[in-house]
Structures are given as C-alpha cells and as structure tokens.
Short mmCIF file of C-alpha atoms and ligand atoms in Angstrom, two decimals:
data_model
loop_
_atom_site.label_atom_id
_atom_site.label_comp_id
_atom_site.label_asym_id
_atom_site.label_seq_id
_atom_site.Cartn_x
_atom_site.Cartn_y
_atom_site.Cartn_z
CA MET A 1 5.52 -73.49 109.81
CA ILE A 2 7.82 -72.05 107.13
CA LEU A 3 10.64 -74.19 105.72
CA VAL A 4 13.76 -72.18 104.90
CA THR A 5 16.28 -74.21 102.92
CA GLY A 6 19.75 -72.71 103.10
CA GLY A 7 18.73 -70.83 106.24
CA ALA A 8 22.30 -71.01 107.59
CA GLY A 9 23.59 -68.99 104.65
CA TYR A 10 23.95 -65.26 104.18
CA ILE A 11 20.57 -64.16 102.81
CA GLY A 12 18.72 -67.16 104.28
CA SER A 13 19.84 -66.45 107.85
CA HIS A 14 18.83 -62.80 107.61
CA THR A 15 15.43 -63.85 106.26
CA VAL A 16 14.94 -66.30 109.15
CA LYS A 17 15.57 -63.43 111.56
CA GLU A 18 12.96 -61.30 109.79
CA LEU A 19 10.42 -64.15 109.66
CA LEU A 20 10.80 -64.74 113.41
CA ALA A 21 10.35 -61.01 114.03
CA HIS A 22 7.07 -61.25 112.09
CA GLY A 23 5.87 -64.10 114.32
CA TYR A 24 6.41 -66.98 111.91
CA GLU A 25 7.53 -70.40 113.08
CA VAL A 26 10.55 -71.43 111.04
CA VAL A 27 12.45 -74.64 110.39
CA VAL A 28 15.82 -74.49 108.63
CA LEU A 29 17.18 -77.25 106.39
CA ASP A 30 20.86 -76.71 105.59
CA ASP A 31 23.77 -79.08 104.98
CA LEU A 32 26.26 -76.53 106.36
CA SER A 33 28.44 -76.96 103.26
CA SER A 34 28.73 -73.19 103.10
CA GLY A 35 26.35 -72.01 105.82
CA HIS A 36 27.12 -71.67 109.52
CA ARG A 37 25.15 -73.16 112.40
CA GLU A 38 25.83 -69.99 114.45
CA LEU A 39 23.79 -67.95 111.97
CA VAL A 40 20.61 -70.00 112.50
CA LEU A 41 18.36 -68.09 114.88
CA THR A 42 15.43 -70.55 114.96
CA GLU A 43 15.45 -73.49 117.38
CA HIS A 44 14.25 -75.81 114.60
CA PHE A 45 17.29 -76.83 112.61
CA VAL A 46 17.79 -79.93 110.46
CA GLN A 47 21.19 -80.64 109.00
CA GLY A 48 20.56 -82.21 105.61
CA ASP A 49 21.24 -81.96 101.92
CA ILE A 50 18.53 -81.02 99.39
CA CYS A 51 20.15 -83.54 97.04
CA ASP A 52 19.08 -86.30 99.45
CA PRO A 53 15.35 -86.88 98.80
CA ALA A 54 14.98 -88.92 102.01
CA ALA A 55 16.33 -86.05 104.12
CA VAL A 56 13.99 -83.59 102.43
CA ALA A 57 11.00 -85.92 102.85
CA ARG A 58 11.80 -86.35 106.54
CA VAL A 59 11.55 -82.61 107.14
CA PHE A 60 8.12 -82.53 105.52
CA ARG A 61 6.99 -85.51 107.62
CA THR A 62 8.30 -83.99 110.85
CA TYR A 63 7.07 -80.40 110.58
CA PRO A 64 3.66 -79.00 109.52
CA ILE A 65 5.08 -76.97 106.64
CA THR A 66 2.82 -74.48 104.85
CA ALA A 67 5.32 -72.68 102.58
CA VAL A 68 8.93 -72.97 101.45
CA LEU A 69 11.56 -70.24 101.07
CA HIS A 70 14.28 -71.85 99.00
CA PHE A 71 17.78 -70.41 99.39
CA ALA A 72 19.87 -73.60 99.33
CA ALA A 73 22.08 -73.44 96.24
CA LEU A 74 25.63 -73.10 95.00
CA THR A 75 26.35 -69.46 94.16
CA SER A 76 29.75 -68.97 92.54
CA VAL A 77 29.65 -67.91 88.91
CA PRO A 78 33.27 -68.95 88.06
CA GLU A 79 32.92 -72.25 89.92
CA SER A 80 29.79 -72.99 87.89
CA VAL A 81 31.79 -72.51 84.69
CA ALA A 82 34.56 -74.84 85.90
CA ASP A 83 32.23 -77.53 87.31
CA PRO A 84 28.72 -77.21 85.87
CA ALA A 85 27.69 -80.74 86.88
CA ARG A 86 27.63 -79.80 90.57
CA TYR A 87 25.58 -76.71 89.81
CA TYR A 88 22.97 -78.68 87.89
CA ALA A 89 22.92 -81.31 90.64
CA VAL A 90 22.39 -78.92 93.55
CA ASN A 91 20.55 -76.01 91.95
CA LEU A 92 18.31 -78.02 89.64
CA VAL A 93 17.98 -81.56 90.99
CA GLY A 94 18.11 -80.35 94.60
CA THR A 95 15.35 -77.84 93.88
CA TRP A 96 13.34 -80.52 92.09
CA ASN A 97 13.62 -82.71 95.21
CA VAL A 98 12.18 -79.90 97.32
CA LEU A 99 9.34 -79.28 94.84
CA GLU A 100 8.51 -82.99 94.75
CA ALA A 101 8.40 -83.21 98.54
CA MET A 102 6.07 -80.19 98.49
CA ARG A 103 3.86 -81.94 95.95
CA ALA A 104 3.76 -85.12 98.03
CA HIS A 105 2.66 -83.12 101.08
CA GLY A 106 0.28 -80.71 99.37
CA VAL A 107 2.45 -77.63 100.05
CA LYS A 108 2.04 -75.12 97.23
CA LEU A 109 3.64 -71.80 98.20
CA PHE A 110 7.25 -71.22 97.17
CA VAL A 111 9.62 -68.26 97.30
CA PHE A 112 12.73 -68.69 95.17
CA SER A 113 16.16 -67.08 95.36
CA SER A 114 16.82 -66.08 91.78
CA SER A 115 19.48 -63.70 90.53
CA ALA A 116 20.26 -60.84 88.20
CA ALA A 117 22.58 -63.40 86.60
CA VAL A 118 19.53 -64.61 84.60
CA TYR A 119 19.70 -61.46 82.46
CA GLY A 120 23.23 -61.71 81.06
CA ASP A 121 24.56 -58.54 79.46
CA PRO A 122 21.89 -55.86 79.81
CA GLN A 123 20.36 -54.54 76.62
CA ARG A 124 18.86 -51.60 78.50
CA LEU A 125 19.27 -50.03 81.92
CA PRO A 126 17.85 -50.10 84.49
CA ILE A 127 16.79 -53.72 83.94
CA PRO A 128 13.06 -54.49 84.22
CA GLU A 129 11.73 -58.01 84.82
CA ASP A 130 10.63 -58.43 81.19
CA HIS A 131 14.17 -57.85 79.94
CA PRO A 132 15.40 -60.85 77.86
CA THR A 133 17.09 -63.56 79.92
CA GLN A 134 20.36 -64.76 78.40
CA PRO A 135 22.46 -65.98 81.33
CA LYS A 136 26.21 -66.09 80.71
CA SER A 137 27.07 -68.88 83.15
CA PRO A 138 25.78 -72.30 84.23
CA TYR A 139 24.92 -70.63 87.56
CA GLY A 140 22.63 -68.13 85.83
CA ARG A 141 21.18 -70.88 83.64
CA THR A 142 20.25 -73.00 86.68
CA LYS A 143 18.39 -69.98 88.11
CA ARG A 144 16.52 -69.42 84.86
CA MET A 145 15.72 -73.13 84.50
CA VAL A 146 14.23 -73.24 87.99
CA GLU A 147 12.06 -70.26 87.10
CA GLU A 148 10.82 -72.19 84.05
CA MET A 149 10.24 -75.28 86.19
CA LEU A 150 8.22 -73.18 88.64
CA ALA A 151 6.01 -71.79 85.88
CA ASP A 152 5.25 -75.36 84.77
CA TYR A 153 4.54 -76.54 88.33
CA ALA A 154 2.27 -73.55 88.81
CA ARG A 155 0.27 -74.34 85.66
CA ALA A 156 0.03 -78.08 86.23
CA TYR A 157 -0.16 -78.48 90.00
CA GLY A 158 -1.57 -75.21 91.28
CA PHE A 159 1.70 -74.09 92.87
CA ARG A 160 2.07 -70.36 93.46
CA TYR A 161 5.53 -68.86 93.65
CA VAL A 162 7.49 -65.65 93.84
CA SER A 163 10.91 -65.57 92.21
CA LEU A 164 13.16 -62.85 93.59
CA ARG A 165 16.00 -61.79 91.33
CA TYR A 166 18.60 -60.32 93.65
CA PHE A 167 21.12 -57.86 92.34
CA ASN A 168 24.17 -57.57 94.68
CA ALA A 169 23.35 -58.44 98.28
CA ALA A 170 25.39 -56.33 100.72
CA GLY A 171 25.77 -55.50 104.39
CA SER A 172 24.89 -57.36 107.56
CA ASP A 173 22.17 -57.37 110.20
CA PRO A 174 22.13 -53.83 111.69
CA GLU A 175 21.63 -55.38 115.15
CA GLY A 176 24.82 -57.40 114.70
CA ALA A 177 23.33 -60.81 115.54
CA ILE A 178 24.32 -62.32 112.21
CA GLY A 179 26.19 -61.27 109.09
CA GLU A 180 27.93 -62.06 105.83
CA TRP A 181 30.26 -65.03 106.25
CA HIS A 182 31.60 -66.81 103.18
CA GLU A 183 34.56 -69.14 103.08
CA PRO A 184 36.34 -68.48 100.83
CA GLU A 185 35.24 -64.86 100.48
CA ARG A 186 34.66 -63.72 96.89
CA HIS A 187 32.36 -60.73 97.18
CA LEU A 188 33.56 -57.23 96.68
CA ILE A 189 32.53 -55.44 99.90
CA PRO A 190 33.77 -58.06 102.40
CA LEU A 191 37.00 -58.42 100.39
CA VAL A 192 37.59 -54.66 100.55
CA LEU A 193 36.88 -54.67 104.29
CA GLU A 194 39.31 -57.56 104.82
CA VAL A 195 41.94 -55.34 103.21
CA ALA A 196 40.94 -52.56 105.64
CA LEU A 197 41.41 -55.02 108.51
CA GLY A 198 44.88 -55.95 107.26
CA ARG A 199 43.83 -59.52 106.51
CA ARG A 200 44.59 -59.07 102.79
CA PRO A 201 47.36 -56.91 101.32
CA TYR A 202 45.27 -55.23 98.59
CA LEU A 203 42.10 -55.40 96.56
CA GLU A 204 42.43 -56.39 92.95
CA ILE A 205 40.07 -54.43 90.70
CA PHE A 206 38.78 -56.73 87.99
CA GLY A 207 38.90 -54.50 84.94
CA THR A 208 39.43 -50.74 84.57
CA ASP A 209 38.53 -50.43 80.89
CA TYR A 210 34.76 -50.87 81.03
CA ALA A 211 32.53 -48.32 79.32
CA THR A 212 31.56 -46.84 82.69
CA PRO A 213 32.35 -43.38 84.13
CA ASP A 214 35.52 -44.57 85.93
CA GLY A 215 36.18 -47.71 83.89
CA THR A 216 35.26 -50.18 86.65
CA GLY A 217 32.22 -52.44 86.96
CA VAL A 218 28.97 -50.97 88.27
CA ARG A 219 26.55 -52.95 90.47
CA ASP A 220 23.30 -52.33 92.30
CA TYR A 221 24.01 -53.12 95.97
CA VAL A 222 20.96 -53.92 98.07
CA HIS A 223 21.08 -54.43 101.84
CA VAL A 224 20.53 -58.00 103.01
CA THR A 225 17.91 -56.92 105.59
CA ASP A 226 15.95 -55.24 102.80
CA LEU A 227 16.19 -58.49 100.83
CA ALA A 228 14.97 -60.37 103.92
CA ARG A 229 11.99 -58.02 104.24
CA ALA A 230 11.15 -58.57 100.57
CA HIS A 231 10.93 -62.31 101.27
CA VAL A 232 8.45 -61.71 104.06
CA ARG A 233 6.41 -59.52 101.72
CA ALA A 234 6.56 -62.19 99.02
CA LEU A 235 5.37 -64.83 101.48
CA GLN A 236 2.54 -62.59 102.68
CA HIS A 237 1.56 -61.97 99.05
CA LEU A 238 1.28 -65.73 98.42
CA GLU A 239 -0.51 -66.39 101.71
CA ALA A 240 -3.07 -63.73 100.77
CA GLY A 241 -3.81 -65.60 97.54
CA GLY A 242 -1.56 -63.50 95.29
CA GLU A 243 -0.52 -64.82 91.91
CA SER A 244 2.90 -66.11 90.85
CA ARG A 245 5.32 -63.26 90.10
CA VAL A 246 8.94 -62.46 89.35
CA TYR A 247 10.54 -59.43 91.03
CA ASN A 248 13.85 -57.62 90.78
CA LEU A 249 15.40 -56.66 94.10
CA GLY A 250 17.87 -53.81 93.90
CA ILE A 251 17.83 -50.15 94.88
CA GLY A 252 17.85 -48.92 91.29
CA ARG A 253 21.21 -47.18 91.62
CA GLY A 254 24.69 -48.39 90.71
CA TYR A 255 28.10 -47.99 92.36
CA SER A 256 31.40 -48.66 90.63
CA VAL A 257 34.17 -50.76 92.19
CA ARG A 258 36.20 -47.60 92.78
CA GLU A 259 33.21 -45.95 94.48
CA VAL A 260 32.78 -49.00 96.73
CA VAL A 261 36.45 -48.80 97.72
CA GLU A 262 36.12 -45.09 98.42
CA VAL A 263 33.06 -45.57 100.63
CA CYS A 264 34.92 -48.35 102.50
CA ARG A 265 37.89 -46.00 103.03
CA ARG A 266 35.61 -43.34 104.49
CA VAL A 267 33.67 -45.76 106.72
CA THR A 268 36.74 -47.56 108.08
CA GLY A 269 39.15 -44.63 108.13
CA ARG A 270 41.85 -47.04 106.96
CA ALA A 271 44.09 -47.25 103.94
CA ILE A 272 42.86 -49.69 101.31
CA PRO A 273 45.51 -50.43 98.69
CA VAL A 274 44.20 -51.50 95.30
CA ARG A 275 45.80 -53.07 92.24
CA GLU A 276 44.33 -52.83 88.81
CA GLY A 277 43.91 -56.23 87.18
CA PRO A 278 42.27 -57.68 84.08
CA ARG A 279 38.53 -58.16 83.69
CA ARG A 280 37.02 -61.25 85.28
CA PRO A 281 35.53 -63.40 82.53
CA GLY A 282 31.74 -63.26 82.36
CA ASP A 283 31.34 -59.99 84.32
CA PRO A 284 28.87 -57.54 82.74
CA ALA A 285 29.99 -53.89 82.86
CA VAL A 286 26.82 -52.59 84.53
CA LEU A 287 23.94 -54.24 86.36
CA VAL A 288 21.29 -51.95 87.78
CA ALA A 289 17.75 -53.02 88.64
CA ASP A 290 14.47 -51.41 87.90
CA PRO A 291 12.87 -52.45 91.23
CA SER A 292 9.61 -50.58 90.70
CA ARG A 293 7.46 -53.71 90.33
CA ALA A 294 8.42 -55.01 93.78
CA MET A 295 7.93 -51.54 95.25
CA ARG A 296 4.48 -51.23 93.70
CA GLU A 297 3.08 -54.73 94.07
CA LEU A 298 4.77 -55.95 97.26
CA ARG A 299 4.90 -52.45 98.78
CA TRP A 300 8.59 -53.13 99.33
CA GLN A 301 10.63 -50.07 100.18
CA PRO A 302 14.36 -50.57 100.73
CA GLN A 303 15.45 -48.83 103.96
CA PHE A 304 19.08 -48.66 102.79
CA THR A 305 19.22 -46.46 99.71
CA ASP A 306 22.83 -45.37 100.05
CA LEU A 307 25.99 -47.45 100.13
CA THR A 308 27.54 -45.82 103.20
CA PRO A 309 25.13 -47.20 105.83
CA MET A 310 25.24 -50.59 104.10
CA VAL A 311 29.02 -50.67 104.42
CA GLU A 312 28.76 -49.49 108.05
CA THR A 313 26.70 -52.58 108.95
CA ALA A 314 29.16 -54.81 107.09
CA TRP A 315 32.12 -53.18 108.85
CA ARG A 316 30.62 -53.60 112.35
CA TRP A 317 30.04 -57.29 111.69
CA MET A 318 33.53 -57.82 110.25
CA GLN A 319 35.20 -56.12 113.20
CA ARG A 320 33.26 -58.32 115.60
CA ARG A 321 33.94 -61.47 113.61
CA PHE A 322 37.68 -60.93 113.28
CA GLY A 323 38.18 -58.90 116.40
CA GLY A 324 40.35 -56.51 114.39
CA LYS A 325 43.12 -59.13 114.20
CA PRO A 326 45.16 -59.55 111.03
CA ALA A 327 45.16 -62.95 109.30
CA GLY A 328 47.53 -65.70 110.39
C1 UD1 B 401 27.69 -62.45 91.13
C2 UD1 B 401 26.52 -62.77 90.26
C3 UD1 B 401 25.25 -62.83 91.04
C4 UD1 B 401 25.40 -63.87 92.08
C5 UD1 B 401 26.51 -63.47 92.99
C6 UD1 B 401 26.61 -64.60 93.96
C7 UD1 B 401 26.59 -62.09 87.93
C8 UD1 B 401 26.37 -61.01 86.95
N1 UD1 B 401 26.36 -61.78 89.23
O1 UD1 B 401 27.66 -61.06 91.45
O2 UD1 B 401 24.17 -63.22 90.23
O3 UD1 B 401 24.18 -64.02 92.78
O4 UD1 B 401 27.72 -63.29 92.26
O5 UD1 B 401 27.81 -64.82 94.50
O6 UD1 B 401 26.99 -63.17 87.59
N2 UD1 B 401 35.24 -57.22 91.94
C9 UD1 B 401 36.55 -56.75 91.89
N3 UD1 B 401 37.49 -57.37 92.67
C10 UD1 B 401 37.22 -58.41 93.50
C11 UD1 B 401 35.87 -58.89 93.54
C12 UD1 B 401 34.91 -58.26 92.76
O7 UD1 B 401 36.86 -55.81 91.17
O8 UD1 B 401 38.13 -58.94 94.15
C13 UD1 B 401 34.22 -56.55 91.13
C14 UD1 B 401 33.51 -57.44 90.13
O9 UD1 B 401 34.19 -57.51 88.92
C15 UD1 B 401 32.14 -56.76 90.03
C16 UD1 B 401 31.91 -56.20 91.43
O10 UD1 B 401 33.20 -56.12 92.01
O11 UD1 B 401 32.19 -55.69 89.12
C17 UD1 B 401 31.02 -57.07 92.30
O12 UD1 B 401 31.52 -58.41 92.30
P1 UD1 B 401 30.94 -59.57 93.23
O13 UD1 B 401 30.80 -59.07 94.61
O14 UD1 B 401 31.78 -60.78 92.97
O15 UD1 B 401 29.44 -59.83 92.68
P2 UD1 B 401 28.94 -60.11 91.19
O16 UD1 B 401 29.95 -60.86 90.42
O17 UD1 B 401 28.42 -58.83 90.64
#
C-alpha cells in the first residue's frame, strides 16, 4: 500500500486518482489544514498531522506501507518569509517524522514534492537539474534541505528517493472529479478565473518592468495530471530498483502573466480587468524548466503542452465549484 501524505491537497489528490487508476492501494494522511476531504478519492483516509510523530507512527502500524509519496507541506513563499518557524516545523521536522517512521518500519522508497523554488534566480534558461540551488525564501530552503536530508538517508540507510521539482502546477482533473482548491487563493490562473467569474473585481499584475518580452513574469505551467503521472513513473522507477534521482517537471516553455490573462479571456469569453502593480518581492523574472531528464529517464511525456487546454480544465472545475455565482 502507498502512503500519500497531503493527499487531500491539490497535487496530492490528483496523484491519488492516478495511483488508483494504476491499480495501487492508497492511504492518505492529511490534517485538512489546507486540503479538502472531498478531494480524497481513496477509501483509506487518516486525518492527522505529520508534526505529530504518534499519528504518523499509527499509520505505519495500521497499513502495510511499501512506499511514501510526500506532499504534505506549507507552500506559500511570502508566508514563509513572514513566519519561517512554521515552515521549518512542518516542511522539515514534519518530513523528518515521516522519514523516521519509514526507518522504524523498514520502508525505503520515497517520492518528494520539491520545487523550482530551490533554484532561486536562474543563471541560465531553461533550468537543468544541475543548475546551482540558491533558494530566495525559507520555503525554497526547506525544500532544498529536505533534498539534502534525503541524500544522507539514502547513503546511510539504503533509502531510495525521487525528488520532483515542480515548476508551476496548473489546471484540474480533465474528468472533473477533483480540482485546484486553495483557501485563500494565491495562484495566478485560479485568481484570473475568479475575476472571469465576477468573484474578484480585477487581477493585479505583479510587476510590468521585468526584462521579459512584455515586461511581466514568465513561468512554466505544467498540468497537474501530468505531474500526477510523473509521480506514478517515479514510484515505478523506485519499485523497479532505480536509483535516487532529482527531476524537473515543467513543459519547457514559458508564458507571461499577460499571456495567461489573454488565454483565460479566450477560454472564458469574459472580460478580465487587470491593474498593473509593483513587483512581488522574491519573484524571479523567468522560470522555465529543462524537463528532458524526466522525459528521458522516466519516459514522462506531458500530455498538456499548451496553456489553452490547461486553462480549459481549470475553468470547467471553477464553474462547477462556484456554480457561476459571484462572491458574497
Ligand atoms: C510559487 C513558487 C513555487 C511554489 C508555488 C507554491 C517561486 C519561484 N515559486 O510559484 O515554488 O511551489 O508558489 O505555491 O517561489 N502573479 C500576478 N498576480 C497575482 C498572482 C501572481 O501577477 O495576483 C504572477 C506572479 O508574480 C508570477 C506568476 O503570476 O509571475 C505566477 O505566480 P504564482 O501562481 O503565485 O506562482 P509562483 O509564485 O511562480
């Protein structure tokens, strides 16, 4: 049985769906601090906090776990700057608790949710995995520290792991069963779509003076179902005896904030007012992955290679979730 921590969250819940489709038995551990019970598609659900070693140990005693996919974490870059202690507690100590429970139960296969935030400002583009890692936030540092911890556990205890550095996760389950659901919402595409739905008056563009073709930030958006499939590939790689590896997950192509807004206008057919604001501190101008290692070694091929169909899946989910009703 596969343990998915954070399986009630955005990327975790989509990965659970994909694991079930591949015939895996899955148990989810999630404290529902940001996840949603409705997104958990497996019947095996344990509500618990990774910061509580007893709760983690109980899961390992109750279920015959053979591998762990570890999504549970705090994920806001600005919040991590304002309150780093929480980020070190959950992302580092919480992860350590999971690793220690694995060690106690002889479980050695681990797939980790890392992030492009480990790189910091890119020195070259697209970014390969051997690019220097100089994270700009406590959030990014916790991700890098866990990667270092994993390398040490691998050397000393025979763990094998895959660390997946996501670029910008986007979209929702094409079948509409689950989708992106953050409270509060901070991510660009759902924010733009909430404007399209009339739930927000306008989108603020964070910075229009970047050294990019239209002055706005460029990101590599990768569909959440493609991310989920990459996790299944990573797990299969480890189960087949594959060695520990780090992989970028992106499509290798960037879209600017203005391009994202334009695609959302086309997909929704609605007006999307924008206001130009200052840069958000800590945002790199451009983040684009070189995903060729994952494509080659995991035989991972993103199905969504264009933003329009990604936004279409996001829009369908948002319309269902909000029923087209304005806020309030
Ligand atoms: C960030 C992190 C990523 C992390 C993710 C998790 C970095 C470099 N990236 O992605 O590692 O996993 O959050 O939450 O730290 N934007 C606007 N207006 C808005 C919102 C966003 O203009 O109201 C712009 C941003 O400035 C950025 C782009 O849209 O250029 C995407 O922003 P967002 O969706 O917040 O993701 P990142 O910050 O790239």
